Amino acid sequence: IRYNLDPETKAGLNSLAITVPVEGNYTNVVNFIRELENSDTFFLITAINLERTTLPEPGRPAPFANPAAASGAVSLSLTLETFFYQ
């Protein structure tokens, strides 16, 4: 996870940009995004970089950092933005 805090306050709010790598099967990824949308904290999804992956050939490493996600179908990077008062 990477983040970047904008040091300039805009309309009394500070902006925090967050990039989150997400790996897993389609259903779990959709459920994760749904939970972000329903979160008590306001998150604005500003970018989704999606990559379709396939299962590895026998004897080759999985394309996922998390071996449990190797049975899934997607790997993506979500860029989020949230705001807070300081």
Coordinates of C-alpha atoms in Angstrom, one line a residue:
I1 CA 0.0 0.0 0.0
R2 CA 1.3 3.4 -0.9
Y3 CA -0.1 6.8 0.2
N4 CA 0.4 10.4 -0.4
L5 CA -0.8 13.2 1.9
D6 CA -1.4 16.5 0.1
P7 CA 0.1 19.1 2.4
E8 CA -2.2 21.9 1.1
T9 CA -5.6 22.2 2.7
K10 CA -8.5 22.8 0.4
A11 CA -11.7 24.1 1.8
G12 CA -10.5 23.0 5.3
L13 CA -9.9 19.4 4.2
N14 CA -6.7 17.4 3.8
S15 CA -6.6 15.0 0.9
L16 CA -5.0 11.5 1.2
A17 CA -4.4 9.4 -1.9
I18 CA -3.9 5.7 -1.4
T19 CA -2.9 3.0 -3.8
V20 CA -4.0 -0.5 -2.8
P21 CA -3.0 -3.7 -4.7
V22 CA -5.8 -6.2 -4.7
E23 CA -5.5 -9.9 -5.8
G24 CA -8.1 -12.6 -5.7
N25 CA -11.1 -14.1 -7.4
Y26 CA -13.6 -11.9 -9.1
T27 CA -16.3 -12.3 -6.4
N28 CA -13.9 -11.4 -3.6
V29 CA -12.6 -8.3 -5.4
V30 CA -16.1 -7.1 -6.1
N31 CA -17.1 -7.6 -2.5
F32 CA -14.0 -5.7 -1.3
I33 CA -15.0 -2.7 -3.6
R34 CA -18.5 -2.9 -2.3
E35 CA -17.3 -2.7 1.3
L36 CA -15.3 0.4 0.4
E37 CA -18.4 1.9 -1.1
N38 CA -20.4 1.2 2.1
S39 CA -17.7 2.2 4.5
D40 CA -18.3 4.8 7.2
T41 CA -15.1 6.5 5.9
F42 CA -15.7 8.3 2.6
F43 CA -13.4 6.8 -0.2
L44 CA -13.4 8.0 -3.7
I45 CA -12.1 5.4 -6.2
T46 CA -10.1 7.5 -8.7
A47 CA -8.5 4.8 -10.7
I48 CA -8.7 1.0 -11.2
N49 CA -5.9 -0.7 -13.1
L50 CA -7.1 -4.2 -13.9
E51 CA -5.1 -7.1 -15.2
R52 CA -6.5 -10.4 -16.3
T53 CA -4.4 -13.3 -15.1
T54 CA -4.3 -17.0 -15.8
L55 CA -3.4 -20.0 -13.7
P56 CA 0.3 -20.8 -13.9
E57 CA 1.6 -23.8 -15.8
P58 CA 2.7 -26.7 -13.6
G59 CA 6.2 -26.0 -12.2
R60 CA 6.0 -22.2 -12.8
P61 CA 5.4 -19.6 -10.0
A62 CA 1.9 -18.1 -9.7
P63 CA 1.5 -14.5 -11.0
F64 CA 0.2 -13.4 -7.7
A65 CA 2.2 -12.4 -4.7
N66 CA -0.3 -14.2 -2.5
P67 CA -0.4 -18.0 -3.4
A68 CA -3.9 -18.3 -2.1
A69 CA -5.0 -15.8 -4.8
A70 CA -3.6 -18.0 -7.6
S71 CA -7.0 -19.7 -8.0
G72 CA -8.5 -16.3 -8.6
A73 CA -8.9 -14.4 -11.9
V74 CA -7.9 -10.8 -11.3
S75 CA -5.1 -8.7 -10.0
L76 CA -5.7 -5.0 -9.8
S77 CA -4.5 -1.7 -8.2
L78 CA -7.1 0.6 -6.7
T79 CA -6.3 4.3 -6.3
L80 CA -8.4 5.8 -3.6
E81 CA -8.8 9.3 -2.2
T82 CA -10.2 10.3 1.2
F83 CA -10.5 13.5 3.0
F84 CA -10.2 14.6 6.6
Y85 CA -10.1 17.6 8.9
Q86 CA -6.9 18.3 10.7

